[in-house]
Coordinates of C-alpha atoms in Angstrom, one line a residue:
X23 CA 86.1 172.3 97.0
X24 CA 85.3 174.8 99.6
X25 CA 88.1 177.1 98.5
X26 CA 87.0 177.3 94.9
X27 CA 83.2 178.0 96.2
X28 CA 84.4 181.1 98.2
X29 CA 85.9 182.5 95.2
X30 CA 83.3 181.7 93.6
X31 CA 80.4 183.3 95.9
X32 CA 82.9 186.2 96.1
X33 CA 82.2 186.8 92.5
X34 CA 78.7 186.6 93.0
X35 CA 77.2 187.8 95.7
X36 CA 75.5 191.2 96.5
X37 CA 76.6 192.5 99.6
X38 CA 80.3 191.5 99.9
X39 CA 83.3 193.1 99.4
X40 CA 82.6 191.5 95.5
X41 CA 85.9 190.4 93.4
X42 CA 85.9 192.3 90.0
X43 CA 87.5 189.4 88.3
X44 CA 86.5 185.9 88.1
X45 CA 88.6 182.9 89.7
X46 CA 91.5 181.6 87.6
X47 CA 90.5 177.7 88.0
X48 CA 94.2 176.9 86.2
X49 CA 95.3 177.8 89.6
X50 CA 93.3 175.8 92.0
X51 CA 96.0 174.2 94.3
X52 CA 94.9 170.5 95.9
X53 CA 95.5 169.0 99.2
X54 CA 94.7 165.5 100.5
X55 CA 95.2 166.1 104.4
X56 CA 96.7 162.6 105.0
X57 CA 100.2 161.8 107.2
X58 CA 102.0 162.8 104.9
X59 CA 99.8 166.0 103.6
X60 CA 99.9 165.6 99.6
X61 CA 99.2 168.7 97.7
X62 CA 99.8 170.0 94.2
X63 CA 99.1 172.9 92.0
X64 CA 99.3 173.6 88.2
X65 CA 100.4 171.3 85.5
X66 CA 102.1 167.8 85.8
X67 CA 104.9 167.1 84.1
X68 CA 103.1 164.7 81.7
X69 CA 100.5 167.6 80.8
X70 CA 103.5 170.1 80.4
X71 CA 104.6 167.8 77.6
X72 CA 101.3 166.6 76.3
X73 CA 100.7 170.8 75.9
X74 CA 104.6 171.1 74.0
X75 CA 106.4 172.4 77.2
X76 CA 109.6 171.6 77.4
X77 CA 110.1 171.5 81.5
X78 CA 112.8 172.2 84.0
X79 CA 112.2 170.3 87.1
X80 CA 113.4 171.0 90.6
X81 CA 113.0 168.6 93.3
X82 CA 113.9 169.4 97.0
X83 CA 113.5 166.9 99.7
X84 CA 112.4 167.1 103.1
X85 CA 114.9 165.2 104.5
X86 CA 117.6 168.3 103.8
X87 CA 116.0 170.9 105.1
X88 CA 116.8 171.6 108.6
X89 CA 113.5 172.9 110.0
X90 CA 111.7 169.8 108.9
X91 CA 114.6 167.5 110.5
X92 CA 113.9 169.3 113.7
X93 CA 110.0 168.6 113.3
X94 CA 110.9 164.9 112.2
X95 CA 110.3 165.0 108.4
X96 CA 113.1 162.5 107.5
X97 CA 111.7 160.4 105.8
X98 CA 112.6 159.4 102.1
X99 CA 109.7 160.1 100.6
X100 CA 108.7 163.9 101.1
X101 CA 109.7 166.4 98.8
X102 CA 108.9 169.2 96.7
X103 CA 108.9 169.4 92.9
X104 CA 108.5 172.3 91.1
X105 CA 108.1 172.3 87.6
X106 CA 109.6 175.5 85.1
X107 CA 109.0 176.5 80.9
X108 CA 112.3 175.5 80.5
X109 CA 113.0 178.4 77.8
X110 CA 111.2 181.3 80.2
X111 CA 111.5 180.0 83.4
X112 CA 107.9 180.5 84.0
X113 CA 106.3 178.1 86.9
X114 CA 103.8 175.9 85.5
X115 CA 103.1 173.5 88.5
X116 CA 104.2 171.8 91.4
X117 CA 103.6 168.6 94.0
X118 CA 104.4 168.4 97.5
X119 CA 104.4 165.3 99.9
X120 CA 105.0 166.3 103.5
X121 CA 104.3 168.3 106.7
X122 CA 102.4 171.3 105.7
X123 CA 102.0 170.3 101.7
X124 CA 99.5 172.8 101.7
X125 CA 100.9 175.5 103.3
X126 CA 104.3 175.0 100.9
X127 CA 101.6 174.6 97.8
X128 CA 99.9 178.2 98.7
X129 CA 103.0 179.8 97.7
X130 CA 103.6 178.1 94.3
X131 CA 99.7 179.2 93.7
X132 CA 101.0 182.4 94.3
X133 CA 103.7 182.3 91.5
X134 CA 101.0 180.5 89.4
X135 CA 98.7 183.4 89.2
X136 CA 100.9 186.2 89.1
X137 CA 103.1 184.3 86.3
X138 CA 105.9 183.7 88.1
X139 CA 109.7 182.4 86.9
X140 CA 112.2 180.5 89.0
X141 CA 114.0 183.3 89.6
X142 CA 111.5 185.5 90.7
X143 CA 111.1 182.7 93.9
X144 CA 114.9 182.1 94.3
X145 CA 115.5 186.1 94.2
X146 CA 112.8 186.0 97.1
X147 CA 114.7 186.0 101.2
X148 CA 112.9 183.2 102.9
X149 CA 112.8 183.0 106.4
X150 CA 115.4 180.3 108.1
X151 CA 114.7 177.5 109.6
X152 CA 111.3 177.4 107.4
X153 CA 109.3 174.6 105.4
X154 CA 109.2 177.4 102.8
X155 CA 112.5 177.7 102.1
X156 CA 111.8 174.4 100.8
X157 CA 110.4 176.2 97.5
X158 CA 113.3 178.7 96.8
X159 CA 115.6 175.4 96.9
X160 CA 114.0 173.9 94.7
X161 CA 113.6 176.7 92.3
X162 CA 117.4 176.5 92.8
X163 CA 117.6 172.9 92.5
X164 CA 115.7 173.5 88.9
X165 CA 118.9 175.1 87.6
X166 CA 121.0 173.2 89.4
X167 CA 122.0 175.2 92.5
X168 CA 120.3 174.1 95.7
X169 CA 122.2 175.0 98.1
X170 CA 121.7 172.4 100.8
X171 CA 121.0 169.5 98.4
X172 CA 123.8 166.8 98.4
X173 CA 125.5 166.2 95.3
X174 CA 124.8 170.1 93.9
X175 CA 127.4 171.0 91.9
X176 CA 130.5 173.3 93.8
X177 CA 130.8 176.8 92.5
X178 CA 134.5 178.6 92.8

């Protein structure tokens, strides 16, 4: 992948501004650039539990979010799922299907390397109407408080 041989070469080679640290390669985030984009980062759920990690998962899809209803993305089938250490909230992966997978992906890299919780994203202002809010909802949506997912639970 030509993302992980720029970090690589930045590592490397005389010359550059040279990186000091090597590249984590747990955090490599993919993208197939298909219609829908398909992109993921991190552990599947499968691998959390084949490692002992007990997960949270929080699933947001496009078809509730109001910027990608204004760009078209309703159809059933996009979302965003991230996955959470369900006893320290800590991100350990995530898969998107949908306009701009990659761009929503980027972020959960992010959270990824710098060892990230759920909270630490859903304590984060997002801008509105955004594809990224898409990941602060569901980091809600994890512990059950997306707000603009139907059927969340109502708060008094």
């Amino acid at each position: 992948q030509a993302d992980v041989a720029v970090a690589n070469a930045l590592t490397s080679i005389g010359g550059f501004p040279v990186r000091k640290i090597k590249p984590n390669y747990k955090v490599v985030p993919s993208t197939i650039f298909t219609s829908p984009n398909i992109g993921s980062v991190g552990m599947r759920r499968k691998v959390a539990k084949d490692r002992g990690i007990d997960v949270l998962m929080g699933l947001f899809p496009y078809k509730a979010l109001g910027k990608a209803k204004c760009m078209g993305e309703i159809e059933e089938k996009g979302f965003l799922t991230i996955l959470a250490d369900k006893d320290t909230f800590e991100i350990v992966g995530a898969s998107c299907i949908g306009a701009e997978a990659s761009e929503i992906i980027a972020e959960i890299a992010l959270g990824l390397q710098h060892n990230l919780t759920i909270h630490d994203i859903t304590e984060t202002i997002h801008t509105h109407p955004t594809l990224s809010e898409m990941v602060v909802e569901a980091a809600n949506a994890a512990v059950g408080k997306a707000i603009h997912k139907k059927g969340r639970p109502i708060h008094n």
